[in-house]
Amino acid sequence: MSQQQNSSGLNIFIGMVAVFAGHIVAVALMAALANIRPIAREIGDLLFFAFFGIGLTQLIYVVPLCLWLQQRNRTDTFKGVLIAAAVTLLLNGGCFIWFWTSFPI
């Protein structure tokens, strides 16, 4: 029984790491796209909001990952993905609101 619990905890951790690795890739892609000179101004504002709204941007890679894990019946890893996505959404939402209310327009 304890072997199964250890495996369960490890799979939850793997799901969380997968989401945080996705965040790193997403931020790197947004930074690379923001440095493209000809279209930097047009997509710059969109990338700015996507960067600070990573809680919503993560839906692009979290939803397909959840569907894939659900199809393969990997419930523990699925739980880890959901936990990491929820933590990211809540922290990002709180920081985003604090950021925008701190600077008067």
mmCIF file with all atom_site columns, C-alpha atoms in Angstrom:
data_model
loop_
_atom_site.group_PDB
_atom_site.id
_atom_site.type_symbol
_atom_site.label_atom_id
_atom_site.label_alt_id
_atom_site.label_comp_id
_atom_site.label_asym_id
_atom_site.label_entity_id
_atom_site.label_seq_id
_atom_site.pdbx_PDB_ins_code
_atom_site.Cartn_x
_atom_site.Cartn_y
_atom_site.Cartn_z
_atom_site.occupancy
_atom_site.B_iso_or_equiv
_atom_site.pdbx_formal_charge
_atom_site.auth_seq_id
_atom_site.auth_comp_id
_atom_site.auth_asym_id
_atom_site.auth_atom_id
_atom_site.pdbx_PDB_model_num
ATOM 1   C CA . MET A 1 1   ? 0.000  0.000  0.000   1.00 0.00 ? 1   MET A CA 1
ATOM 2   C CA . SER A 1 2   ? 2.794  2.456  0.827   1.00 0.00 ? 2   SER A CA 1
ATOM 3   C CA . GLN A 1 3   ? 4.472  1.693  -2.514  1.00 0.00 ? 3   GLN A CA 1
ATOM 4   C CA . GLN A 1 4   ? 1.282  2.749  -4.293  1.00 0.00 ? 4   GLN A CA 1
ATOM 5   C CA . GLN A 1 5   ? 1.083  5.953  -2.219  1.00 0.00 ? 5   GLN A CA 1
ATOM 6   C CA . ASN A 1 6   ? 4.691  6.820  -3.081  1.00 0.00 ? 6   ASN A CA 1
ATOM 7   C CA . SER A 1 7   ? 3.960  6.266  -6.751  1.00 0.00 ? 7   SER A CA 1
ATOM 8   C CA . SER A 1 8   ? 0.832  8.398  -6.484  1.00 0.00 ? 8   SER A CA 1
ATOM 9   C CA . GLY A 1 9   ? 2.754  11.302 -4.952  1.00 0.00 ? 9   GLY A CA 1
ATOM 10  C CA . LEU A 1 10  ? 5.459  11.007 -7.585  1.00 0.00 ? 10  LEU A CA 1
ATOM 11  C CA . ASN A 1 11  ? 2.904  11.079 -10.406 1.00 0.00 ? 11  ASN A CA 1
ATOM 12  C CA . ILE A 1 12  ? 1.251  14.181 -8.934  1.00 0.00 ? 12  ILE A CA 1
ATOM 13  C CA . PHE A 1 13  ? 4.668  15.833 -8.756  1.00 0.00 ? 13  PHE A CA 1
ATOM 14  C CA . ILE A 1 14  ? 5.383  14.867 -12.377 1.00 0.00 ? 14  ILE A CA 1
ATOM 15  C CA . GLY A 1 15  ? 2.121  16.513 -13.449 1.00 0.00 ? 15  GLY A CA 1
ATOM 16  C CA . MET A 1 16  ? 3.046  19.696 -11.616 1.00 0.00 ? 16  MET A CA 1
ATOM 17  C CA . VAL A 1 17  ? 6.524  19.760 -13.143 1.00 0.00 ? 17  VAL A CA 1
ATOM 18  C CA . ALA A 1 18  ? 5.012  19.294 -16.616 1.00 0.00 ? 18  ALA A CA 1
ATOM 19  C CA . VAL A 1 19  ? 2.856  22.383 -16.179 1.00 0.00 ? 19  VAL A CA 1
ATOM 20  C CA . PHE A 1 20  ? 5.713  24.503 -14.833 1.00 0.00 ? 20  PHE A CA 1
ATOM 21  C CA . ALA A 1 21  ? 7.919  23.349 -17.725 1.00 0.00 ? 21  ALA A CA 1
ATOM 22  C CA . GLY A 1 22  ? 5.115  24.446 -20.051 1.00 0.00 ? 22  GLY A CA 1
ATOM 23  C CA . HIS A 1 23  ? 5.186  27.867 -18.395 1.00 0.00 ? 23  HIS A CA 1
ATOM 24  C CA . ILE A 1 24  ? 8.895  28.196 -19.099 1.00 0.00 ? 24  ILE A CA 1
ATOM 25  C CA . VAL A 1 25  ? 8.414  27.252 -22.750 1.00 0.00 ? 25  VAL A CA 1
ATOM 26  C CA . ALA A 1 26  ? 5.443  29.615 -23.126 1.00 0.00 ? 26  ALA A CA 1
ATOM 27  C CA . VAL A 1 27  ? 7.315  32.571 -21.638 1.00 0.00 ? 27  VAL A CA 1
ATOM 28  C CA . ALA A 1 28  ? 10.353 31.838 -23.844 1.00 0.00 ? 28  ALA A CA 1
ATOM 29  C CA . LEU A 1 29  ? 8.156  31.714 -26.950 1.00 0.00 ? 29  LEU A CA 1
ATOM 30  C CA . MET A 1 30  ? 6.422  34.962 -26.016 1.00 0.00 ? 30  MET A CA 1
ATOM 31  C CA . ALA A 1 31  ? 9.783  36.652 -25.435 1.00 0.00 ? 31  ALA A CA 1
ATOM 32  C CA . ALA A 1 32  ? 11.066 35.392 -28.793 1.00 0.00 ? 32  ALA A CA 1
ATOM 33  C CA . LEU A 1 33  ? 7.938  36.619 -30.585 1.00 0.00 ? 33  LEU A CA 1
ATOM 34  C CA . ALA A 1 34  ? 8.169  40.013 -28.889 1.00 0.00 ? 34  ALA A CA 1
ATOM 35  C CA . ASN A 1 35  ? 11.674 40.479 -30.303 1.00 0.00 ? 35  ASN A CA 1
ATOM 36  C CA . ILE A 1 36  ? 10.607 40.122 -33.933 1.00 0.00 ? 36  ILE A CA 1
ATOM 37  C CA . ARG A 1 37  ? 11.069 43.682 -35.157 1.00 0.00 ? 37  ARG A CA 1
ATOM 38  C CA . PRO A 1 38  ? 8.554  44.116 -38.028 1.00 0.00 ? 38  PRO A CA 1
ATOM 39  C CA . ILE A 1 39  ? 5.570  42.908 -36.071 1.00 0.00 ? 39  ILE A CA 1
ATOM 40  C CA . ALA A 1 40  ? 6.757  43.718 -32.559 1.00 0.00 ? 40  ALA A CA 1
ATOM 41  C CA . ARG A 1 41  ? 4.443  46.712 -32.152 1.00 0.00 ? 41  ARG A CA 1
ATOM 42  C CA . GLU A 1 42  ? 1.320  44.924 -33.365 1.00 0.00 ? 42  GLU A CA 1
ATOM 43  C CA . ILE A 1 43  ? 1.732  41.825 -31.237 1.00 0.00 ? 43  ILE A CA 1
ATOM 44  C CA . GLY A 1 44  ? 3.671  43.503 -28.446 1.00 0.00 ? 44  GLY A CA 1
ATOM 45  C CA . ASP A 1 45  ? 0.557  44.523 -26.551 1.00 0.00 ? 45  ASP A CA 1
ATOM 46  C CA . LEU A 1 46  ? -0.996 41.101 -27.012 1.00 0.00 ? 46  LEU A CA 1
ATOM 47  C CA . LEU A 1 47  ? 2.173  39.377 -25.802 1.00 0.00 ? 47  LEU A CA 1
ATOM 48  C CA . PHE A 1 48  ? 2.356  41.737 -22.839 1.00 0.00 ? 48  PHE A CA 1
ATOM 49  C CA . PHE A 1 49  ? -1.096 40.665 -21.703 1.00 0.00 ? 49  PHE A CA 1
ATOM 50  C CA . ALA A 1 50  ? -0.351 37.017 -22.509 1.00 0.00 ? 50  ALA A CA 1
ATOM 51  C CA . PHE A 1 51  ? 2.827  37.173 -20.431 1.00 0.00 ? 51  PHE A CA 1
ATOM 52  C CA . PHE A 1 52  ? 1.108  38.722 -17.442 1.00 0.00 ? 52  PHE A CA 1
ATOM 53  C CA . GLY A 1 53  ? -1.943 36.577 -18.044 1.00 0.00 ? 53  GLY A CA 1
ATOM 54  C CA . ILE A 1 54  ? -0.063 33.272 -18.063 1.00 0.00 ? 54  ILE A CA 1
ATOM 55  C CA . GLY A 1 55  ? -2.915 31.926 -15.972 1.00 0.00 ? 55  GLY A CA 1
ATOM 56  C CA . LEU A 1 56  ? -5.125 32.146 -19.057 1.00 0.00 ? 56  LEU A CA 1
ATOM 57  C CA . THR A 1 57  ? -2.388 31.476 -21.596 1.00 0.00 ? 57  THR A CA 1
ATOM 58  C CA . GLN A 1 58  ? -1.715 28.132 -19.940 1.00 0.00 ? 58  GLN A CA 1
ATOM 59  C CA . LEU A 1 59  ? -5.048 26.871 -21.259 1.00 0.00 ? 59  LEU A CA 1
ATOM 60  C CA . ILE A 1 60  ? -3.349 26.415 -24.640 1.00 0.00 ? 60  ILE A CA 1
ATOM 61  C CA . TYR A 1 61  ? -1.165 23.599 -23.317 1.00 0.00 ? 61  TYR A CA 1
ATOM 62  C CA . VAL A 1 62  ? -2.917 22.482 -20.122 1.00 0.00 ? 62  VAL A CA 1
ATOM 63  C CA . VAL A 1 63  ? -6.247 21.508 -21.700 1.00 0.00 ? 63  VAL A CA 1
ATOM 64  C CA . PRO A 1 64  ? -4.689 19.189 -24.338 1.00 0.00 ? 64  PRO A CA 1
ATOM 65  C CA . LEU A 1 65  ? -2.411 17.700 -21.673 1.00 0.00 ? 65  LEU A CA 1
ATOM 66  C CA . CYS A 1 66  ? -5.414 17.024 -19.413 1.00 0.00 ? 66  CYS A CA 1
ATOM 67  C CA . LEU A 1 67  ? -7.338 15.406 -22.258 1.00 0.00 ? 67  LEU A CA 1
ATOM 68  C CA . TRP A 1 68  ? -4.343 13.233 -23.150 1.00 0.00 ? 68  TRP A CA 1
ATOM 69  C CA . LEU A 1 69  ? -3.828 12.150 -19.532 1.00 0.00 ? 69  LEU A CA 1
ATOM 70  C CA . GLN A 1 70  ? -7.522 11.434 -19.114 1.00 0.00 ? 70  GLN A CA 1
ATOM 71  C CA . GLN A 1 71  ? -7.546 9.215  -22.206 1.00 0.00 ? 71  GLN A CA 1
ATOM 72  C CA . ARG A 1 72  ? -4.634 7.215  -20.792 1.00 0.00 ? 72  ARG A CA 1
ATOM 73  C CA . ASN A 1 73  ? -6.268 6.973  -17.357 1.00 0.00 ? 73  ASN A CA 1
ATOM 74  C CA . ARG A 1 74  ? -3.340 8.692  -15.598 1.00 0.00 ? 74  ARG A CA 1
ATOM 75  C CA . THR A 1 75  ? -5.454 10.185 -12.818 1.00 0.00 ? 75  THR A CA 1
ATOM 76  C CA . ASP A 1 76  ? -2.608 11.013 -10.421 1.00 0.00 ? 76  ASP A CA 1
ATOM 77  C CA . THR A 1 77  ? -0.652 12.930 -13.038 1.00 0.00 ? 77  THR A CA 1
ATOM 78  C CA . PHE A 1 78  ? -3.912 14.596 -14.104 1.00 0.00 ? 78  PHE A CA 1
ATOM 79  C CA . LYS A 1 79  ? -4.382 15.768 -10.494 1.00 0.00 ? 79  LYS A CA 1
ATOM 80  C CA . GLY A 1 80  ? -0.887 17.248 -10.474 1.00 0.00 ? 80  GLY A CA 1
ATOM 81  C CA . VAL A 1 81  ? -1.580 19.139 -13.689 1.00 0.00 ? 81  VAL A CA 1
ATOM 82  C CA . LEU A 1 82  ? -4.808 20.552 -12.266 1.00 0.00 ? 82  LEU A CA 1
ATOM 83  C CA . ILE A 1 83  ? -3.146 21.546 -8.991  1.00 0.00 ? 83  ILE A CA 1
ATOM 84  C CA . ALA A 1 84  ? -0.310 23.385 -10.755 1.00 0.00 ? 84  ALA A CA 1
ATOM 85  C CA . ALA A 1 85  ? -2.697 25.073 -13.205 1.00 0.00 ? 85  ALA A CA 1
ATOM 86  C CA . ALA A 1 86  ? -4.963 26.236 -10.369 1.00 0.00 ? 86  ALA A CA 1
ATOM 87  C CA . VAL A 1 87  ? -2.032 27.571 -8.328  1.00 0.00 ? 87  VAL A CA 1
ATOM 88  C CA . THR A 1 88  ? -0.724 29.421 -11.370 1.00 0.00 ? 88  THR A CA 1
ATOM 89  C CA . LEU A 1 89  ? -4.129 30.890 -12.170 1.00 0.00 ? 89  LEU A CA 1
ATOM 90  C CA . LEU A 1 90  ? -4.728 32.081 -8.614  1.00 0.00 ? 90  LEU A CA 1
ATOM 91  C CA . LEU A 1 91  ? -1.252 33.541 -8.087  1.00 0.00 ? 91  LEU A CA 1
ATOM 92  C CA . ASN A 1 92  ? -1.187 35.160 -11.493 1.00 0.00 ? 92  ASN A CA 1
ATOM 93  C CA . GLY A 1 93  ? -4.669 36.602 -11.113 1.00 0.00 ? 93  GLY A CA 1
ATOM 94  C CA . GLY A 1 94  ? -3.857 38.110 -7.744  1.00 0.00 ? 94  GLY A CA 1
ATOM 95  C CA . CYS A 1 95  ? -0.562 39.571 -8.936  1.00 0.00 ? 95  CYS A CA 1
ATOM 96  C CA . PHE A 1 96  ? -2.148 40.883 -12.138 1.00 0.00 ? 96  PHE A CA 1
ATOM 97  C CA . ILE A 1 97  ? -4.853 42.715 -10.188 1.00 0.00 ? 97  ILE A CA 1
ATOM 98  C CA . TRP A 1 98  ? -2.304 44.073 -7.724  1.00 0.00 ? 98  TRP A CA 1
ATOM 99  C CA . PHE A 1 99  ? -0.064 45.250 -10.587 1.00 0.00 ? 99  PHE A CA 1
ATOM 100 C CA . TRP A 1 100 ? -2.850 47.099 -12.394 1.00 0.00 ? 100 TRP A CA 1
ATOM 101 C CA . THR A 1 101 ? -4.275 48.731 -9.271  1.00 0.00 ? 101 THR A CA 1
ATOM 102 C CA . SER A 1 102 ? -0.829 49.896 -8.106  1.00 0.00 ? 102 SER A CA 1
ATOM 103 C CA . PHE A 1 103 ? -0.174 52.127 -11.101 1.00 0.00 ? 103 PHE A CA 1
ATOM 104 C CA . PRO A 1 104 ? -2.637 54.939 -11.773 1.00 0.00 ? 104 PRO A CA 1
ATOM 105 C CA . ILE A 1 105 ? -3.458 55.561 -15.404 1.00 0.00 ? 105 ILE A CA 1
#
